[in-house]
Coordinates of C-alpha atoms and ligand atoms in Angstrom, one line a residue:
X1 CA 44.0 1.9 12.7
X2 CA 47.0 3.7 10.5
X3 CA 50.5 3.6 11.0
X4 CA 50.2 7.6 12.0
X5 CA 48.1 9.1 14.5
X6 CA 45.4 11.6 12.8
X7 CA 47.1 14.5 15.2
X8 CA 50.8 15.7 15.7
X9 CA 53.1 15.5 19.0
X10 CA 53.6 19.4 19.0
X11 CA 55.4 19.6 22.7
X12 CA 55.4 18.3 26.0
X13 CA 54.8 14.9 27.5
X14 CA 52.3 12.9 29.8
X15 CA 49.3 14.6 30.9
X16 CA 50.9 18.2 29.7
X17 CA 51.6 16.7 25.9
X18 CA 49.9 18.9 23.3
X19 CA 48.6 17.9 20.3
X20 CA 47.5 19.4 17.0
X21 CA 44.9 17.3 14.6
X22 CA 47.2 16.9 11.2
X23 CA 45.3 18.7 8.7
X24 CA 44.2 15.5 6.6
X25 CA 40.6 15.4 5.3
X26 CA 40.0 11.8 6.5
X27 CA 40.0 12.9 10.0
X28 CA 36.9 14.8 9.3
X29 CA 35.7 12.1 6.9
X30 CA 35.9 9.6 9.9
X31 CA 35.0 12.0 12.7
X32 CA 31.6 11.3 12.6
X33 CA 31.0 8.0 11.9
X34 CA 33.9 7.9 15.1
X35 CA 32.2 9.9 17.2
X36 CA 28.8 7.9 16.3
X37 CA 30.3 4.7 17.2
X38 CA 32.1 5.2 20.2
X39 CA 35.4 4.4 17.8
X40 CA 39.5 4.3 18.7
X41 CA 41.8 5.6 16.3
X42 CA 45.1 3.5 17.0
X43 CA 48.5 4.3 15.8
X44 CA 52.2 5.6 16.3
X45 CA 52.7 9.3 17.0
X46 CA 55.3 9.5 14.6
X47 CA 58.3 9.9 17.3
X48 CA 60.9 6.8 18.4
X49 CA 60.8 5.6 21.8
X50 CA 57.8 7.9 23.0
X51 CA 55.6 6.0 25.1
X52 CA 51.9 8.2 25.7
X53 CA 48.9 7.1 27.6
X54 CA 45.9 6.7 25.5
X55 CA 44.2 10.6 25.4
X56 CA 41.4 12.1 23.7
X57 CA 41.4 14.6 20.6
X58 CA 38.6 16.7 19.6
X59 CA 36.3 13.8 21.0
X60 CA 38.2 11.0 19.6
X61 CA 40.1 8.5 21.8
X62 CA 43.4 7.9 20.6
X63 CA 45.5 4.9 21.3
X64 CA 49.1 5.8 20.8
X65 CA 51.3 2.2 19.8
X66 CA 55.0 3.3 20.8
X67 CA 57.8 2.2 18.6
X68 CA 61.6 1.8 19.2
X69 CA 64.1 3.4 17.0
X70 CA 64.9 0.1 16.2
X71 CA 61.2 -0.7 15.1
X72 CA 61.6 2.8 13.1
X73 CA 64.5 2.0 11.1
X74 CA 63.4 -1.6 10.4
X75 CA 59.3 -1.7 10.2
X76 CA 58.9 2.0 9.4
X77 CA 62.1 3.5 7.1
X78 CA 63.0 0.0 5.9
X79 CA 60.5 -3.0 4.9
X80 CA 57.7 0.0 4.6
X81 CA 59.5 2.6 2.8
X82 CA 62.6 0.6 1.1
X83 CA 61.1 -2.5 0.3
X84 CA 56.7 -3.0 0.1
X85 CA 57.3 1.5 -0.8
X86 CA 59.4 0.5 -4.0
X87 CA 58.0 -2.7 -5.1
X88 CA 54.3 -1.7 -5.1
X89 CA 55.5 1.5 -7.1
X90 CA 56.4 -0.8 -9.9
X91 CA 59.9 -0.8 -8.6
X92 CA 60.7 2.9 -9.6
X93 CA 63.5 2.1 -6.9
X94 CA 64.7 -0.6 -6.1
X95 CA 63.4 -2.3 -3.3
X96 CA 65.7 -3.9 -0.9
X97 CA 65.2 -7.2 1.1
X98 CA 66.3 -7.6 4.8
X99 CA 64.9 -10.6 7.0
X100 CA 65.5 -9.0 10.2
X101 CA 63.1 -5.8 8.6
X102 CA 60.4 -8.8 7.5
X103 CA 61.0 -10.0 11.4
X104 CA 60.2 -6.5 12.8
X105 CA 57.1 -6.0 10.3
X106 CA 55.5 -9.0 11.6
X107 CA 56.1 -8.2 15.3
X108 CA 55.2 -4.4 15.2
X109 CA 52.2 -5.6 12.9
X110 CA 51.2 -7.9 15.8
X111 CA 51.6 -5.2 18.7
X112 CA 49.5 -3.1 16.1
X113 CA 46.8 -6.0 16.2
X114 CA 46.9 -6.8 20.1
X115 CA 45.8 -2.8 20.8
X116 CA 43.0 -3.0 18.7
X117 CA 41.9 -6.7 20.2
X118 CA 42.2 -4.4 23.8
X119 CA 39.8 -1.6 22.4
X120 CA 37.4 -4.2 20.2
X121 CA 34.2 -4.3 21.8
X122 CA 32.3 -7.8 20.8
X123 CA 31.5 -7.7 17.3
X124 CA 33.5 -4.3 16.9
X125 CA 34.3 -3.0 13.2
X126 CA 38.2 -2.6 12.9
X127 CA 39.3 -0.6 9.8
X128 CA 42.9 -1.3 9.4
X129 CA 44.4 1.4 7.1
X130 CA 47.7 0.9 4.4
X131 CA 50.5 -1.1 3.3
X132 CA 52.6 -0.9 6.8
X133 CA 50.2 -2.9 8.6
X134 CA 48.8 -6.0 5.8
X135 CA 49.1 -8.7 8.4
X136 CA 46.7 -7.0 10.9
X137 CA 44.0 -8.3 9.4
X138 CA 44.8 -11.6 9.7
X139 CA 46.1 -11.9 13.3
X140 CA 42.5 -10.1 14.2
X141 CA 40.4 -12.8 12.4
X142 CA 42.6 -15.8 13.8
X143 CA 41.8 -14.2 17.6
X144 CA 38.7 -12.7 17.1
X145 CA 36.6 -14.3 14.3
X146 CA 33.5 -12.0 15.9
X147 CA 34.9 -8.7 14.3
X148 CA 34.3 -7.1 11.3
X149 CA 37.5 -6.5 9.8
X150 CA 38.5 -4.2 7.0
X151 CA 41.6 -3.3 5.0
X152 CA 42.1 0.0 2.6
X153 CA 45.1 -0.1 0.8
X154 CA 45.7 3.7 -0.1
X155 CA 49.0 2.6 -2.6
X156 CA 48.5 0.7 -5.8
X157 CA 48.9 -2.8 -5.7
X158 CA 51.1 -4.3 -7.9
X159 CA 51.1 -6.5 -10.9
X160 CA 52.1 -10.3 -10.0
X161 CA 55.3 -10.1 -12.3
X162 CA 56.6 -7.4 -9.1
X163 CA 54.6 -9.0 -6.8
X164 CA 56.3 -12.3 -6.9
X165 CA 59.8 -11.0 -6.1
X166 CA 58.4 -10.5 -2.4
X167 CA 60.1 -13.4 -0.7
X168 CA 57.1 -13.5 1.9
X169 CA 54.7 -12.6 -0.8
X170 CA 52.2 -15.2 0.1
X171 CA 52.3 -14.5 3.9
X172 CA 51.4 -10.9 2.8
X173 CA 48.1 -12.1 1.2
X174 CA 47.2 -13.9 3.7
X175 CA 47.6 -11.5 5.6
X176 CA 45.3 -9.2 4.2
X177 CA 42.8 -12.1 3.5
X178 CA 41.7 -11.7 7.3
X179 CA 39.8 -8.8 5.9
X180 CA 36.2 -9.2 4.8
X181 CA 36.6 -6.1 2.7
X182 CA 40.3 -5.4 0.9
X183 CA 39.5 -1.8 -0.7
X184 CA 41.7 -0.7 -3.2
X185 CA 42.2 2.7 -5.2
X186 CA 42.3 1.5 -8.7
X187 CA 40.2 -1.8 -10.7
X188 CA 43.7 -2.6 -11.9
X189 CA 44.9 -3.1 -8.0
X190 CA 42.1 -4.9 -7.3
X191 CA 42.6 -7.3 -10.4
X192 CA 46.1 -7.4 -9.3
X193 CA 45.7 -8.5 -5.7
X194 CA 42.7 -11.0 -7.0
X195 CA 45.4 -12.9 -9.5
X196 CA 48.2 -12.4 -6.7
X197 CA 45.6 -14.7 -4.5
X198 CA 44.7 -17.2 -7.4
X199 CA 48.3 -17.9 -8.7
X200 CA 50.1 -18.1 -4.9
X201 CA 46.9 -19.3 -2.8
X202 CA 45.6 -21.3 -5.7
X203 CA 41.3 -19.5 -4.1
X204 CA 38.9 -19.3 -6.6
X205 CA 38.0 -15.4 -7.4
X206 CA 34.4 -14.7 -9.2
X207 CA 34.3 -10.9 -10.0
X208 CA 35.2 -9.0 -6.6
X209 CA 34.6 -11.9 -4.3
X210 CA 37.0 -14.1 -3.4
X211 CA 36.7 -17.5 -1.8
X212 CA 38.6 -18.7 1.0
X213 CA 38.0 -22.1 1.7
X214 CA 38.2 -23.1 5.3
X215 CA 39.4 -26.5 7.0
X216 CA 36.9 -28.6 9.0
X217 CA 36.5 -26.5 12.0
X218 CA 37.3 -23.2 10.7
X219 CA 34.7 -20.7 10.0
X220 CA 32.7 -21.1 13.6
X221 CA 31.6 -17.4 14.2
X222 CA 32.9 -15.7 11.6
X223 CA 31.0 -13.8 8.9
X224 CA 30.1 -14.8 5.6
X225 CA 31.3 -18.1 5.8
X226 CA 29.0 -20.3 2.9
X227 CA 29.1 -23.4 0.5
X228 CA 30.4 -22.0 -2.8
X229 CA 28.9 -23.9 -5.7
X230 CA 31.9 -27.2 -5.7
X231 CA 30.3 -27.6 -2.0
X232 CA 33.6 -26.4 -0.4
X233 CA 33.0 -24.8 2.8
X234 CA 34.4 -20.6 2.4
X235 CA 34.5 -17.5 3.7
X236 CA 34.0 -14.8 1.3
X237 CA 36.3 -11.5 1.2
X238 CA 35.2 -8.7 -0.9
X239 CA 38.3 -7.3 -3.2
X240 CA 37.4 -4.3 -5.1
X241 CA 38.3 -0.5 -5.6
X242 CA 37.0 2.4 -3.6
X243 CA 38.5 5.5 -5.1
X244 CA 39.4 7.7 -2.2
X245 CA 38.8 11.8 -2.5
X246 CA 39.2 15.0 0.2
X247 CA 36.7 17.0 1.9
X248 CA 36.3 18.7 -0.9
X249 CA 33.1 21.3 0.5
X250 CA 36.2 22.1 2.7
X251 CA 38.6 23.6 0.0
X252 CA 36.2 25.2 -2.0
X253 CA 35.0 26.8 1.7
X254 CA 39.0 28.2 2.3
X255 CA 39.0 29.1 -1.7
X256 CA 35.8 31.3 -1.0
X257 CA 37.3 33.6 2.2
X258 CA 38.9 36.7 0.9
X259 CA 42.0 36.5 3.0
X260 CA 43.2 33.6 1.3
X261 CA 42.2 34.9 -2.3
X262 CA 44.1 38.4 -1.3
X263 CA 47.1 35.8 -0.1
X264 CA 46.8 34.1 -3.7
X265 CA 47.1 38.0 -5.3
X266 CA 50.0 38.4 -3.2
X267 CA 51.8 35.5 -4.2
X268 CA 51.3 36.7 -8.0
X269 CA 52.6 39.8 -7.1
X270 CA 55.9 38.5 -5.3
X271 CA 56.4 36.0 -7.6
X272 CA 56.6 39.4 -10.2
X273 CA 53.1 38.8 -11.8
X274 CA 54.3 36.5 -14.6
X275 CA 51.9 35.6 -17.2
X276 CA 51.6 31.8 -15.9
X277 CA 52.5 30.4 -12.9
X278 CA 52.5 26.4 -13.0
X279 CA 53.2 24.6 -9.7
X280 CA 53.6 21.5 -8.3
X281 CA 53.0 20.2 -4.7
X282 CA 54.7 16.2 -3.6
X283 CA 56.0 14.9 -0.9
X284 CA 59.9 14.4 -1.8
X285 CA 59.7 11.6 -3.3
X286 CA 60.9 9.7 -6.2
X287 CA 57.3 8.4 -7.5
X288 CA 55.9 12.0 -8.1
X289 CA 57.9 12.4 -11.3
X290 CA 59.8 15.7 -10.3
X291 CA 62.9 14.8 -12.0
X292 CA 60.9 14.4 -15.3
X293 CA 58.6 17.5 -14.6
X294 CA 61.5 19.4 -14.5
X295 CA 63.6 18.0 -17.2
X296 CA 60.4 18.7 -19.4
X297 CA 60.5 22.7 -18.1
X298 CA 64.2 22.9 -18.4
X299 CA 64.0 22.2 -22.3
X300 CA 61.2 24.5 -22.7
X301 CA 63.3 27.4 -21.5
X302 CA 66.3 25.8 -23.1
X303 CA 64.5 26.1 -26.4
X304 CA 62.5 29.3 -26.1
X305 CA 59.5 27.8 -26.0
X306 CA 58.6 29.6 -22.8
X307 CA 60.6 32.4 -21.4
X308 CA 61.7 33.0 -17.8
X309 CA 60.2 36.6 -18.1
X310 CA 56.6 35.2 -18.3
X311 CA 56.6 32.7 -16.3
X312 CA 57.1 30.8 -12.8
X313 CA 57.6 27.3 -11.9
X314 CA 56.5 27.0 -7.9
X315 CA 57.7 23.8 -6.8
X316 CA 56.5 22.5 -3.4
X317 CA 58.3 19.0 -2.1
X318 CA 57.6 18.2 1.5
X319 CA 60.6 16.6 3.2
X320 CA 59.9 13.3 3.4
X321 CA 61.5 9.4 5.0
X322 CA 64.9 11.5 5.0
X323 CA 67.0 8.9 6.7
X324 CA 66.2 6.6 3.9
X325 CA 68.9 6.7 1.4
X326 CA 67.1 6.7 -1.9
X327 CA 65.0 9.9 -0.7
X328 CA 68.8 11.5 0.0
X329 CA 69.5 10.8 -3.3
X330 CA 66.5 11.8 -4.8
X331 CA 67.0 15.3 -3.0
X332 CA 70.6 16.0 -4.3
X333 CA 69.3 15.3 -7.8
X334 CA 66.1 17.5 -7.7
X335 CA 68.2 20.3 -5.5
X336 CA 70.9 19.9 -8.2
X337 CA 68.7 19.8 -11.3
X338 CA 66.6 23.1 -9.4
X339 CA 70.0 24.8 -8.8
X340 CA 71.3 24.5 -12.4
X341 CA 68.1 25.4 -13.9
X342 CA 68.0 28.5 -12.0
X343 CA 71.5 29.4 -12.7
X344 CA 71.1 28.9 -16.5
X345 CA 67.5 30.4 -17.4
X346 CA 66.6 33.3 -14.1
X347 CA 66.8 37.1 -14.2
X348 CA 67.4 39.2 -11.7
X349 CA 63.9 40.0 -11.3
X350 CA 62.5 36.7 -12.4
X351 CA 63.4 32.8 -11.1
X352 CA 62.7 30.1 -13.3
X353 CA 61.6 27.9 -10.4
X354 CA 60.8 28.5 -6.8
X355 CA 61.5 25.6 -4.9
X356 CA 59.9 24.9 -1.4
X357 CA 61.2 22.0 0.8
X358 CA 58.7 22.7 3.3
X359 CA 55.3 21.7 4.3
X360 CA 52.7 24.3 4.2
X361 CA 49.0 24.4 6.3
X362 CA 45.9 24.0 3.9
X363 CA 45.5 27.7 3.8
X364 CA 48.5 28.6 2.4
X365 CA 47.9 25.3 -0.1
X366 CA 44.4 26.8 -0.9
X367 CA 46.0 30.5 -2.2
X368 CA 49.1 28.3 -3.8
X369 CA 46.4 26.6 -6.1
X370 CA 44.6 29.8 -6.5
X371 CA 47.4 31.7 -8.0
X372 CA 48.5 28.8 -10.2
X373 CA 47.3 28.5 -13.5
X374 CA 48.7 25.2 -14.0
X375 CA 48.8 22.4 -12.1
X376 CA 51.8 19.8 -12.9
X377 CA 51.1 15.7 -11.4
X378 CA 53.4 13.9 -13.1
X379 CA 54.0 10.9 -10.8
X380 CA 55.3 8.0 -12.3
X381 CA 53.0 5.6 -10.2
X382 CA 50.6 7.4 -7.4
X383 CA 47.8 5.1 -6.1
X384 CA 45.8 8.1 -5.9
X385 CA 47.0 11.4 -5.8
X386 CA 45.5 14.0 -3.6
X387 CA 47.0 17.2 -4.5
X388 CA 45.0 16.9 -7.9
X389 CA 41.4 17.1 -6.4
X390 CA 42.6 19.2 -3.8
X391 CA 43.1 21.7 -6.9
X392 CA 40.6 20.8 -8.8
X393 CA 38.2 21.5 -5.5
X394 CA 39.9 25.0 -4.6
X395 CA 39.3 26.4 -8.3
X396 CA 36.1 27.5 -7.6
X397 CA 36.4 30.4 -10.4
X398 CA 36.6 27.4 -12.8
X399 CA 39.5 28.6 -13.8
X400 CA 43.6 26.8 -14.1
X401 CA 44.8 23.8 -16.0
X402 CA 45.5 20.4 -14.6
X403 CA 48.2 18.5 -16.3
X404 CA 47.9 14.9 -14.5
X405 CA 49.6 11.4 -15.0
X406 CA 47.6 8.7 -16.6
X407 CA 50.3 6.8 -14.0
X408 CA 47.7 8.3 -11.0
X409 CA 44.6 6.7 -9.4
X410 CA 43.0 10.6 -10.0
X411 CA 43.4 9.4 -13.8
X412 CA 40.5 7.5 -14.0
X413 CA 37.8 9.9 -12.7
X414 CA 39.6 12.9 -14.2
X415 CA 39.3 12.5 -17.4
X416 CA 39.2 15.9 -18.8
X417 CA 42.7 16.7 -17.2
X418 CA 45.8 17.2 -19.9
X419 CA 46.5 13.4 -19.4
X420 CA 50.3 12.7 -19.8
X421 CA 52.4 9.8 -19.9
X422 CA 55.6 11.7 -17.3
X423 CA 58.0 9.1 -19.1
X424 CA 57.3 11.1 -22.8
X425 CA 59.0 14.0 -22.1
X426 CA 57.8 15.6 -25.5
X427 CA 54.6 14.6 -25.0
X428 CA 55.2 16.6 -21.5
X429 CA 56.0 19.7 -22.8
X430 CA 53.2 19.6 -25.6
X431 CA 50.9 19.6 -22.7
X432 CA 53.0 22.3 -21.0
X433 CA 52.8 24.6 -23.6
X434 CA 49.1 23.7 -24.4
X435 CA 48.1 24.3 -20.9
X436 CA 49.8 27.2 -20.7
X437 CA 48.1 28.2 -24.2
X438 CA 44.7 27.0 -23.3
X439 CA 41.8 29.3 -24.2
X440 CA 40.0 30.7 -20.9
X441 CA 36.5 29.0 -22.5
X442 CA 38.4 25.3 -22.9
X443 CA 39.7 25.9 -19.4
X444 CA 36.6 26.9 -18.3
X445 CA 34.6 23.8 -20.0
X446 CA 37.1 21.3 -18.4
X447 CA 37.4 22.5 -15.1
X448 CA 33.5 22.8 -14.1
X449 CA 33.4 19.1 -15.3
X450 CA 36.1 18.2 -13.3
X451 CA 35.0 20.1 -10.5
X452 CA 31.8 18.4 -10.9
X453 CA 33.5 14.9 -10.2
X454 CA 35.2 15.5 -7.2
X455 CA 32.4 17.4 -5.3
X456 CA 30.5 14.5 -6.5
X457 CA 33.0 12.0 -5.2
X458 CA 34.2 13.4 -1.9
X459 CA 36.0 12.0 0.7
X460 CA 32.9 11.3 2.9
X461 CA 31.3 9.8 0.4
X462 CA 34.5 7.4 0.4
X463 CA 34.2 6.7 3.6
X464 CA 30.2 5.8 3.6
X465 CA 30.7 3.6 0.7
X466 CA 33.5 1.7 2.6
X467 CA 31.9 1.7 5.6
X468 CA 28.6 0.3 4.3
X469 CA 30.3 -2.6 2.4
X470 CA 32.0 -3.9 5.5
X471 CA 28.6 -3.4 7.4
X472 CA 25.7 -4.1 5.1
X473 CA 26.0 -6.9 2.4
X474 CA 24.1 -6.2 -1.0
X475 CA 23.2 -8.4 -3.4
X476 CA 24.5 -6.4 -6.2
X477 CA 28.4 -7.2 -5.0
X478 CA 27.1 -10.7 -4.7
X479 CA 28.5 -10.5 -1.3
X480 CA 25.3 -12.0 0.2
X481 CA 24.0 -15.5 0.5
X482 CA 26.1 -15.4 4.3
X483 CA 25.6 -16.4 7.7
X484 CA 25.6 -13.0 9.1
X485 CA 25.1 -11.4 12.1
X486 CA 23.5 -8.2 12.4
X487 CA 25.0 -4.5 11.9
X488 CA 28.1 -4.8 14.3
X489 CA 28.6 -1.9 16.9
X490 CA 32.0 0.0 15.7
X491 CA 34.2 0.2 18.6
X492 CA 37.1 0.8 16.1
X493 CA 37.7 2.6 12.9
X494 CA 40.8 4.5 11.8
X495 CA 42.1 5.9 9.0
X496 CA 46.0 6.4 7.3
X497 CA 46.1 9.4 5.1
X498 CA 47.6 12.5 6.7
X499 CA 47.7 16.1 4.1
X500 CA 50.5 18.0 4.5
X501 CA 52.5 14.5 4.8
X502 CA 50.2 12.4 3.2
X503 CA 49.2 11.6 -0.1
X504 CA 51.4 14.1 -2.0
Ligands
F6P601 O1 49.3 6.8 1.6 C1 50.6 6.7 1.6 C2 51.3 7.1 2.9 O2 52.4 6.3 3.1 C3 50.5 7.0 4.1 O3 50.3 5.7 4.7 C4 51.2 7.9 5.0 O4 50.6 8.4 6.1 C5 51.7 9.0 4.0 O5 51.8 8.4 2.8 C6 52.9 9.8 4.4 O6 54.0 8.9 4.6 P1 54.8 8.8 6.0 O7 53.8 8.4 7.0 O8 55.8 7.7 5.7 O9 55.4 10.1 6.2

């Protein structure tokens, strides 16, 4: 279950709608263990007051949830986006507090959780996916303590001091305490969410496992459910971080066809064949650090330190939550920043930035990161960051520089990117001009050991590892000792992370 559908409302309606799968790597990541299970994706096609009969896509059955442009403006673009959005990005922006957007987060979170208690076979696994739907969990358990209920949180979770200002901070935790498994990108987010729970709910936490402890006739039927060692009766919720990744075989497959490496010459070639090409690729938004990216690369051409003749800034922002108005404003300040940049260091023949605000399909993503021989993340908070294995996995000439935020989940696994603090603008441009600089042997060295992580670490992997906590206890994760039933049949299992949208 995610907020989106995995596919996109391309025309039509009823029985002649037509549908496209949204190019997003968790599709494929989940499409087996779907298919294998008999699973229901569940979620909202993306378009107000669209009602569509459950259908079937590439062998998944879908189970669109319709919202009302009311519910859009208050679940979706405002307690989402303009209030959990900002304050679990370390407030960035400021977050904004409405009751009537609480009220309509709790009832479209509930008409969420009734479809998957319609599709949830007896014992089903539910995987609820992302910060619009935290209560889910909850209203599953308190219906059906038979399921198997678990929670990915795909944006960071944030450190009590922010979490706290949430006037229904403790309803969210309960919320997501319905879950048996809370996955999380980061350790920090985990730690995070674990003291969140200890100073609001006053549950004992021992490592990853938190104790719930249940009232006299709680706990019938519902999985590990024990005697913790003060012989209080509690259910046990596993909190801890599952790094998610990208079908990474996938990219390197695209990188490896020669149409899309001739595309990547091409876009040299119109670009004028500068020496270095650095891009960037974000949603439009005011977490991924473009303002500071391009502050950084407007003083390096202000000072010389680069010059517009050998080089090209391709900047990619997909539009993005355009009605809300903090992502207005952030698009008149990058537009206006691009603009003037432009106007002061270009050439006739060569533009000091070429600024995109479209999406792109993976193809043309692929060639982008194949003609770019620097790669710019600079977000000021990411929970993970996608576009940075997604280049990482396409460089299959072990080739290109990536210049990433120590502010990004990718930050801990990639270790042997340029790590930058986006806030340091010199520190920024050092790693600019260093990456820029970098010897094709250092490039080389870094890049096969990067590559080496993320093929490592894909996104199936992910979801194995996920799907294997929720279904199979181990004594390592101490996440045994339970009254547990065996392997439950999936019936649902969903995921929230959609490409050209998603992540970036
Ligand atoms: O992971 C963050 C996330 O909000 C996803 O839940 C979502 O699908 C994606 O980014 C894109 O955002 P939106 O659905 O608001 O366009």
């Amino acid at each position: 279950m995610s907020n989106r559908l995995p596919v996109d409302h391309v025309s039509g309606d009823g029985d002649d709608a037509v549908w496209r799968p949204s190019p997003g790597g968790l599709v494929a990541a989940l499409e087996p263990i779907m298919k294998r299970e008999d699973g229901v994706w569940i979620g909202w096609v993306g378009i107000p007051d669209a009602e569509f009969e459950p259908f079937e896509a590439d062998g998944i059955d879908i189970r669109p949830v319709s919202l009302s442009a009311q519910d859009v403006e208050y679940y979706y673009e405002g307690f989402s986006n303009d209030t959990l959005w900002p304050l679990y990005h370390d407030v960035i922006a400021p977050p904004s507090f409405h009751r009537e957007w609480w009220d309509a987060y709790v009832q479209v979170n509930r008409r969420f959780a009734d479809a998957a208690l319609e599709a949830a076979a007896p014992g089903a696994v539910v995987w609820v996916h992302d910060y619009q739907l935290q209560l889910v969990p909850k209203m599953l358990r308190d219906a059906r303590p038979d399921l198997v209920i678990g929670f990915f949180d795909h944006i960071p979770f944030p450190a009590y001091g922010i979490y706290s200002q949430l006037p229904w901070r403790k309803q969210v935790v309960e919320g997501l305490l319905g879950a048996d498994v809370i996955g999380f990108q980061r350790l920090a987010d985990a730690g995070n969410f674990a003291r969140a729970v200890r100073r609001l709910l006053g549950h004992e936490t021992r490592g990853s496992v938190i104790e719930v402890p249940l009232g006299e006739d709680e706990g019938v039927g519902h999985r590990h459910v024990k005697t913790n060692r003060r012989g209080t009766r509690v259910r046990t919720v596993l909190a801890k971080q599952f790094p998610i990744s990208i079908d990474a075989a996938r990219y390197e497959e695209l990188a490896s066809q020669p149409e899309i490496q001739a595309r990547a010459q091409q876009i040299r070639e119109e670009l004028g064949n500068p020496k270095t090409i650095m891009l960037g690729v974000d949603r439009l938004d005011y977490t991924k650090g473009i303002g500071h990216r391009l502050k950084a690369y407007g003083e390096l051409l202000r000072d010389h330190a680069v010059d517009t003749d050998d080089i090209t800034l391709v900047q990619v922002a997909s539009p993005s939550r355009e009605r809300v108005e903090t992502y207005k404003q952030l698009r008149d300040e990058v537009e206006l920043t691009v603009s003037r940049i432009n106007g002061d260091y270009s050439t006739i023949s060569h533009t000091a930035i070429s600024y995109l605000h479209q999406g792109y399909p993976r193809e043309e993503m692929v060639a982008l990161y194949l003609a770019a021989d620097v790669m710019l993340v600079t977000a000021l908070r990411d929970g993970m960051n996608l576009v940075a294995k997604e280049y990482v996995a396409s460089r299959i000439d072990n080739d290109g520089v990536l210049v990433l935020s120590e502010f990004t989940g990718a930050s801990d696994e990639l270790k042997q990117a340029l790590l930058v603090n986006p806030h340091d603008i010199e520190g920024l441009k050092d790693a600019m001009v260093r990456a820029i600089e970098m010897p094709k042997r250092e490039r080389a060295r870094r890049m096969r050991a990067l590559r080496k992580r993320v093929l490592a670490y894909d996104v199936q992997r992910w979801s194995a590892t996920f799907f294997d906590a929720l279904t199979h206890v181990t004594a390592e994760d101490d996440f045994g000792d339970h009254e547990i039933a065996q392997r439950p049949k999936m019936a649902t299992d969903t995921h929230g992370q959609i490409h050209e949208r998603g992540d970036r």
